[in-house]
Coordinates of C-alpha atoms in Angstrom, one line a residue:
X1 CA 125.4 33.0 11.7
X2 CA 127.5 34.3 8.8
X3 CA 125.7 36.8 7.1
X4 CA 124.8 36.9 3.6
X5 CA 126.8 38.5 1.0
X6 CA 126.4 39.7 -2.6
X7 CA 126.7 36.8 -4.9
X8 CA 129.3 36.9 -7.6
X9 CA 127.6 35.0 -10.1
X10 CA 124.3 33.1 -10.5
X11 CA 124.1 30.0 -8.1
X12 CA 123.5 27.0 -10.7
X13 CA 123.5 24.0 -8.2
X14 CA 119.5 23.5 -6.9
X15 CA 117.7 22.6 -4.2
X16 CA 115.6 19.9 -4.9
X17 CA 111.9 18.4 -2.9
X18 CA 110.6 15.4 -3.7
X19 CA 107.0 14.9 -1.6
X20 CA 104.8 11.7 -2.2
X21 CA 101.3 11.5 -1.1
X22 CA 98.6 9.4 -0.1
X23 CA 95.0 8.9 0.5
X24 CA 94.1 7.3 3.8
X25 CA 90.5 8.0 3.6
X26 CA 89.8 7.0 0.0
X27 CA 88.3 10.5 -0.5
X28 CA 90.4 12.1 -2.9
X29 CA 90.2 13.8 -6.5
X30 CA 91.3 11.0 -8.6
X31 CA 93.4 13.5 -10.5
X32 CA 95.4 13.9 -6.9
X33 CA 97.7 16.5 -6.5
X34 CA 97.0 17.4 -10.3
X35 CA 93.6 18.9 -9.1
X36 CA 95.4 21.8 -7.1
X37 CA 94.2 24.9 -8.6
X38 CA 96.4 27.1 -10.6
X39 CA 96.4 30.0 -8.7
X40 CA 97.3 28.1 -5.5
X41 CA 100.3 26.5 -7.3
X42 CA 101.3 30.3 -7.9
X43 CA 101.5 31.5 -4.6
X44 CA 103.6 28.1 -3.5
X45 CA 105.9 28.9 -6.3
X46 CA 105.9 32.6 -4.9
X47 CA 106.6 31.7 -1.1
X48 CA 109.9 29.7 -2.7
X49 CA 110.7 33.3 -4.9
X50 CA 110.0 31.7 -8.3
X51 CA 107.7 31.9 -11.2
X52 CA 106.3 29.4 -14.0
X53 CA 107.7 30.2 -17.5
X54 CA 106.5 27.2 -20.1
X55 CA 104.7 24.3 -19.3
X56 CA 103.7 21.0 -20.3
X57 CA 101.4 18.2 -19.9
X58 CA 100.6 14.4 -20.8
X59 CA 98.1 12.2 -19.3
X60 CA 100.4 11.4 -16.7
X61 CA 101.7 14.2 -15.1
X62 CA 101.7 18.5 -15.8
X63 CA 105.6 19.8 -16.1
X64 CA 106.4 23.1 -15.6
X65 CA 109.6 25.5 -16.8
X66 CA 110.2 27.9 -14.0
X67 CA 111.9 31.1 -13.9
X68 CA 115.0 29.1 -11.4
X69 CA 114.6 25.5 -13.0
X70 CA 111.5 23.2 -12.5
X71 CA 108.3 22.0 -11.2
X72 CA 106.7 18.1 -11.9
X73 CA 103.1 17.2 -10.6
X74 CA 102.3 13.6 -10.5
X75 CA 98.8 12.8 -9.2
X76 CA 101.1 11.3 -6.0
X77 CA 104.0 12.9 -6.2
X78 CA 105.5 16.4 -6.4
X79 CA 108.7 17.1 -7.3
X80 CA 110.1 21.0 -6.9
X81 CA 113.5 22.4 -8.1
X82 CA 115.1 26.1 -7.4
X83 CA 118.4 27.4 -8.4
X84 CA 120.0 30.6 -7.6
X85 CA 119.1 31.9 -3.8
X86 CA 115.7 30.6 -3.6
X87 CA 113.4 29.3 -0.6
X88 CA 112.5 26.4 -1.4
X89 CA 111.7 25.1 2.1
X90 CA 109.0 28.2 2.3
X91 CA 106.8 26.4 0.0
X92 CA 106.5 23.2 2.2
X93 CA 103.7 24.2 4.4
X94 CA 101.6 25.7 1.3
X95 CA 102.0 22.6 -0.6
X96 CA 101.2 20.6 2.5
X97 CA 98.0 22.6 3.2
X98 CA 96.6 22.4 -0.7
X99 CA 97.3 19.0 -0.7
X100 CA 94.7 18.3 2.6
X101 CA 91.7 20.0 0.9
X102 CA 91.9 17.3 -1.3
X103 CA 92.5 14.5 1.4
X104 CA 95.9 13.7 0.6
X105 CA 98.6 13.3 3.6
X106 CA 102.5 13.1 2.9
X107 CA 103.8 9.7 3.1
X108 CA 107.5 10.2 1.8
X109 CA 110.1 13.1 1.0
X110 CA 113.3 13.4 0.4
X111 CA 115.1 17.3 -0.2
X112 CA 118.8 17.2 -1.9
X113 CA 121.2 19.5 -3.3
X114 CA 124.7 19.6 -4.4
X115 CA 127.6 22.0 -2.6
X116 CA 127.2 25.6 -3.5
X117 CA 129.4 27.5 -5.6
X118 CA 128.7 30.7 -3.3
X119 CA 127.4 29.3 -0.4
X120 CA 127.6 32.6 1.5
X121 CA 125.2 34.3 -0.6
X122 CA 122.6 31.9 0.2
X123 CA 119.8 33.2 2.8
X124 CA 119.4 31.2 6.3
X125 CA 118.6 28.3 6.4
X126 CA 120.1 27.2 3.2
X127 CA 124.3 27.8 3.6
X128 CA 124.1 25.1 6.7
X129 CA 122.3 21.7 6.0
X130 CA 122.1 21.1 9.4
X131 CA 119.1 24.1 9.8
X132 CA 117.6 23.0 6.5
X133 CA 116.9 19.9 8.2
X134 CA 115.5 21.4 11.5
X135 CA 112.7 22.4 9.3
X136 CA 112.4 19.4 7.1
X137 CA 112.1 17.6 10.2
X138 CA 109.1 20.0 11.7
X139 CA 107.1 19.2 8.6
X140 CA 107.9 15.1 8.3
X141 CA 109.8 14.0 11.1
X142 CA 106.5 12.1 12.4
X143 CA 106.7 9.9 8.9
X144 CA 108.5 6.6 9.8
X145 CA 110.8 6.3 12.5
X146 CA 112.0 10.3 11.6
X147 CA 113.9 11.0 9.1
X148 CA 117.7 10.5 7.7
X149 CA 120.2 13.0 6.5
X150 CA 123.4 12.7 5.3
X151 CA 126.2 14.4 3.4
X152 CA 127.6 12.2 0.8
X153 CA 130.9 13.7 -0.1
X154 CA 134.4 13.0 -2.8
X155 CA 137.9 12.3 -1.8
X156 CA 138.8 15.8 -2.8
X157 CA 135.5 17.8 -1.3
X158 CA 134.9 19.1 -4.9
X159 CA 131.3 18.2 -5.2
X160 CA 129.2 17.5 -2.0
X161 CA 126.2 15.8 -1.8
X162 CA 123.5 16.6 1.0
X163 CA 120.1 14.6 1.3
X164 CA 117.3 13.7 3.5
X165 CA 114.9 11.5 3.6
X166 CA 111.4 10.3 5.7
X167 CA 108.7 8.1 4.9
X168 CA 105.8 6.3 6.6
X169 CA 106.0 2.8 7.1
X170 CA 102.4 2.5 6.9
X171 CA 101.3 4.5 3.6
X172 CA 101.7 2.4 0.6
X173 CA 104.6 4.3 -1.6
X174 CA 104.9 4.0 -5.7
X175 CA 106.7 0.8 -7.7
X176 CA 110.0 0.9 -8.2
X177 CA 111.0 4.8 -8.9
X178 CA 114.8 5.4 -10.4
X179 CA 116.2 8.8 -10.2
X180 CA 119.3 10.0 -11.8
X181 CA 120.9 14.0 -11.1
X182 CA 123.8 14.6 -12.6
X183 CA 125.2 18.1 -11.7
X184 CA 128.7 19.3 -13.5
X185 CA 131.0 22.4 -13.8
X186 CA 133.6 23.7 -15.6
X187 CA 131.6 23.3 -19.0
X188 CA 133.5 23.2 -22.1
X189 CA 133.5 27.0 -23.2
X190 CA 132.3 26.2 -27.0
X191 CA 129.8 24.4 -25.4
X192 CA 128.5 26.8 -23.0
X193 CA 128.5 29.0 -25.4
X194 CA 125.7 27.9 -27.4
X195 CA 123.3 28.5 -24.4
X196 CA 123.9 32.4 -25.2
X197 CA 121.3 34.5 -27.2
X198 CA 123.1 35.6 -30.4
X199 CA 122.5 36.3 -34.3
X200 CA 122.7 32.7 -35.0
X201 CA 121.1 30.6 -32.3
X202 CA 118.6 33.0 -30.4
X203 CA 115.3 30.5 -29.7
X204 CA 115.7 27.9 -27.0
X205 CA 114.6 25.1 -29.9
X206 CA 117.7 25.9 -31.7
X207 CA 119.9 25.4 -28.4
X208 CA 118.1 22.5 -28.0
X209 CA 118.9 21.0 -31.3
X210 CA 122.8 22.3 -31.8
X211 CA 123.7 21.4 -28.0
X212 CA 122.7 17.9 -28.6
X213 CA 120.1 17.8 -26.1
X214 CA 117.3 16.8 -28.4
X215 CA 119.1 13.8 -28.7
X216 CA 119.4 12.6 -25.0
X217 CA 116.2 11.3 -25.0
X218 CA 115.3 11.5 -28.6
X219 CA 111.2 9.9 -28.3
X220 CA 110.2 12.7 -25.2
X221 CA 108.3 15.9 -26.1
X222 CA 111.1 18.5 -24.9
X223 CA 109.1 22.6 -23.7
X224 CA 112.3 24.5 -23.4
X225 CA 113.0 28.3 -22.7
X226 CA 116.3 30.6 -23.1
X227 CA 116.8 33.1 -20.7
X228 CA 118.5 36.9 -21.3
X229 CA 121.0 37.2 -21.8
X230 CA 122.2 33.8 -21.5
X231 CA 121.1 30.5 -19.5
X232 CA 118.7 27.8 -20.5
X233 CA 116.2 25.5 -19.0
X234 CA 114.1 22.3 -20.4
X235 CA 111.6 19.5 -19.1
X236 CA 110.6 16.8 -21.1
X237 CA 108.1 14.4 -20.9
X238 CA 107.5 10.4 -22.3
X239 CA 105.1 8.6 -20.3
X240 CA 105.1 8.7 -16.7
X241 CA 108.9 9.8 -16.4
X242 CA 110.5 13.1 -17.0
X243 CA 113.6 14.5 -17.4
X244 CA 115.2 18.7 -16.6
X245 CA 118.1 20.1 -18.3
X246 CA 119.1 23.8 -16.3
X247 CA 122.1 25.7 -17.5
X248 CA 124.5 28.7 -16.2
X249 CA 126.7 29.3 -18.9
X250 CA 128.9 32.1 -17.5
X251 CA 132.7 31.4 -17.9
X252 CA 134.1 31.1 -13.9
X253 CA 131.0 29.8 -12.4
X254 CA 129.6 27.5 -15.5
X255 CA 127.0 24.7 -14.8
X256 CA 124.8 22.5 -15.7
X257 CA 122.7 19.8 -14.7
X258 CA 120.4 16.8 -15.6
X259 CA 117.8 14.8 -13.9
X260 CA 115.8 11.7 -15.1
X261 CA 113.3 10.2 -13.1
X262 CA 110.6 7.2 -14.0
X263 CA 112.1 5.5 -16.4
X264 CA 112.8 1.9 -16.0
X265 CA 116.3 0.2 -16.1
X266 CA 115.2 -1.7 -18.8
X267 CA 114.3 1.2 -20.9
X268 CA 117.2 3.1 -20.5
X269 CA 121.1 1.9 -20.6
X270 CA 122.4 4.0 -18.1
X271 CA 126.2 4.1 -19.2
X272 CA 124.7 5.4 -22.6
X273 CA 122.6 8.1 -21.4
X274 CA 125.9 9.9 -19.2
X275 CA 127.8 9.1 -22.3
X276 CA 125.5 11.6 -24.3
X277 CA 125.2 14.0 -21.7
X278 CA 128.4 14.7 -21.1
X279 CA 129.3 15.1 -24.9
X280 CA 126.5 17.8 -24.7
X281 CA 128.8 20.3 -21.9
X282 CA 131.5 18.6 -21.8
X283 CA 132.3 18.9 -17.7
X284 CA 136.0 18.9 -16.0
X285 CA 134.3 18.1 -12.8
X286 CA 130.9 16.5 -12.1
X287 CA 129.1 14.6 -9.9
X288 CA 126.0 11.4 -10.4
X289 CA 123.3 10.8 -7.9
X290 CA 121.2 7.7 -8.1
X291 CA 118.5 7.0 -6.4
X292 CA 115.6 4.6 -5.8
X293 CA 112.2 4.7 -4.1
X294 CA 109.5 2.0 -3.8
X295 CA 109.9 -1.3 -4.2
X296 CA 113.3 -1.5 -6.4
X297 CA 115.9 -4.4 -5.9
X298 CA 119.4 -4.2 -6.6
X299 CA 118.5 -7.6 -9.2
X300 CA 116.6 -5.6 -10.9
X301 CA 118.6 -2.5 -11.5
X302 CA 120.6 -3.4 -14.6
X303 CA 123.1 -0.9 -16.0
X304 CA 122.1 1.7 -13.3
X305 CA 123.5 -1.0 -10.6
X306 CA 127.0 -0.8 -12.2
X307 CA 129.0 1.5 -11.9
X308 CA 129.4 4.2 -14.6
X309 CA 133.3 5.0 -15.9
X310 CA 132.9 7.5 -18.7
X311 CA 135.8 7.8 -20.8
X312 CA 137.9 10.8 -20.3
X313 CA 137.2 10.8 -16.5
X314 CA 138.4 9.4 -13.4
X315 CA 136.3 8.5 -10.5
X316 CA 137.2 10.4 -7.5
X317 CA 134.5 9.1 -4.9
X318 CA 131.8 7.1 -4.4
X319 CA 129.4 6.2 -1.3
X320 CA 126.2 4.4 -0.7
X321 CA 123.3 5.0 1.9
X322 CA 120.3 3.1 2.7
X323 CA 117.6 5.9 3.6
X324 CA 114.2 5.0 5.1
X325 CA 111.5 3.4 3.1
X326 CA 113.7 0.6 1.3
X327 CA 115.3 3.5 -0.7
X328 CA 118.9 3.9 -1.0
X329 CA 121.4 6.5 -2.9
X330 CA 124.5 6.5 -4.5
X331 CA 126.9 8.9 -4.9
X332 CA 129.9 9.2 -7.8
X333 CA 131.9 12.2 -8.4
X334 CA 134.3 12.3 -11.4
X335 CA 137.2 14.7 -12.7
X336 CA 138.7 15.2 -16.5

């Protein structure tokens, strides 16, 4: 095993765990996973070396800023993302233990993340995919037939992307679930620039407003929070879906990132939304992921079933994988 080293510069690209649940009794809390108690929430956050900074809540699901990205609790579904050296994988067992007092049993997951920047300075397991999924598999190999993993990669070997999945082929999963993650580098210097604290824009609602962002998704309720001395993170919420904007602005390791998840292709042109993302950083490299889970049908995937060709960029790469549970993921990765 190599060891670790000093990182140096903040690791932008997360790890990401997505974990659906069930109820095969017909015992639990109708507010499901919603109902685990604050301060057990904490010490899950604390096993994966993160803390909660904002939140924010509808009827449909509690969102919460963390100090290294993001947490969403559905009353099914948990989704958990960590940036920098986190452990994300330590929280597993604690999540999986809070969720039995309340009679719920994991039914699906699925854990991705991009390449690293700085790799080396991440602790084991996390530089080598192939350990991170020894442990996913200890906690959710039984689901299904075992799980899948695969690393979904560009012509070049720029931008990797590395992703497992399991699910039960018993427990009934959620409708149709799309998920888009878009992670890019090289941000446009004026534009990383804004997500510095300074005289003229020092609140995270002003970064919000002059980046563009507030404009992505211009009918969701946006909880955002700047960091010192620079970086910036925001969930937002409309209905049942969600989106997360996290941002490293340091020139030589710049990055940012975007995820949407829950909202319908008929809501949302897909084409459009990329379109005013990438006007908001500007990106010489970047990758999409797209995802689905549940019962979603290539017919019925509109403009996220074509392929996107933003102006300005050429596509470098692009692969597809069916993953267990009907779900499937596509992979483009793009350069200036």
């Amino acid at each position: 095993m190599e060891p670790v080293v000093a990182s140096p510069g903040f690791e932008g690209f997360e790890k990401r765990l997505e974990v659906e649940f069930w109820d095969p009794l017909g015992f639990a809390d109708p507010s499901g996973l919603r109902a685990i108690p604050r301060n057990e929430i904490d010490t899950m956050l604390s096993a994966a070396e993160c803390t909660i900074v904002s939140a924010l809540s509808n009827s449909h699901f509690d969102s919460y800023v963390l100090s290294e990205s993001s947490l969403f609790v559905y009353p099914s579904k948990i989704v958990i993302k960590t940036c920098g050296t986190t452990q994300l994988l330590k929280a597993i067992p604690l999540l999986l233990k809070s969720a039995s007092f309340i009679s719920l049993e994991a039914c699906r997951c699925k854990y991705s993340r991009g390449t690293f920047i700085f790799p080396s300075a991440q602790p084991s397991p996390y530089g080598n995919f192939n350990e991170e999924v020894v442990i996913l598999e200890k906690y959710f190999g039984h689901l299904g037939n075992g799980g899948k993993a695969c690393v979904m990669s560009d012509a070049s070997k720029m931008h990797n992307w590395h992703v497992y999945v399991a699910a039960s082929e018993v427990a009934p999963l959620s409708s149709e679930t799309y998920t888009m993650e878009m992670c890019m580098t090289q941000l446009d210097r004026s534009s990383a620039a804004l997500f510095y604290k300074s005289p003229f824009y020092r609140s995270a609602a002003d970064m919000t407003l002059l980046s563009g962002i507030r404009n992505l998704l211009p009918h969701s309720e946006i909880c955002d929070f700047a960091f010192d001395p620079c970086g910036y993170s925001m969930n937002s919420v409309e209905g049942n879906a969600h989106s997360t904007i996290h941002i490293t602005p340091e020139d030589g390791f710049s990055y940012a990132s975007f995820e949407t998840m829950g909202y319908s292709p008929c809501m949302l042109d897909l084409g459009s939304l990329v379109d005013r993302v990438l006007g908001c950083f500007k990106p010489a490299v970047f990758s999409i992921s797209l995802s689905t889970a549940g019962l979603c049908h290539s017919r019925d995937a509109g403009s996220w079933g074509v392929p996107v060709c933003p102006r300005g960029y050429v596509c470098s790469g692009t692969t597809r994988h069916e993953m267990p549970g009907g779900s499937f993921v596509v992979y483009h990765t793009y350069t200036r």
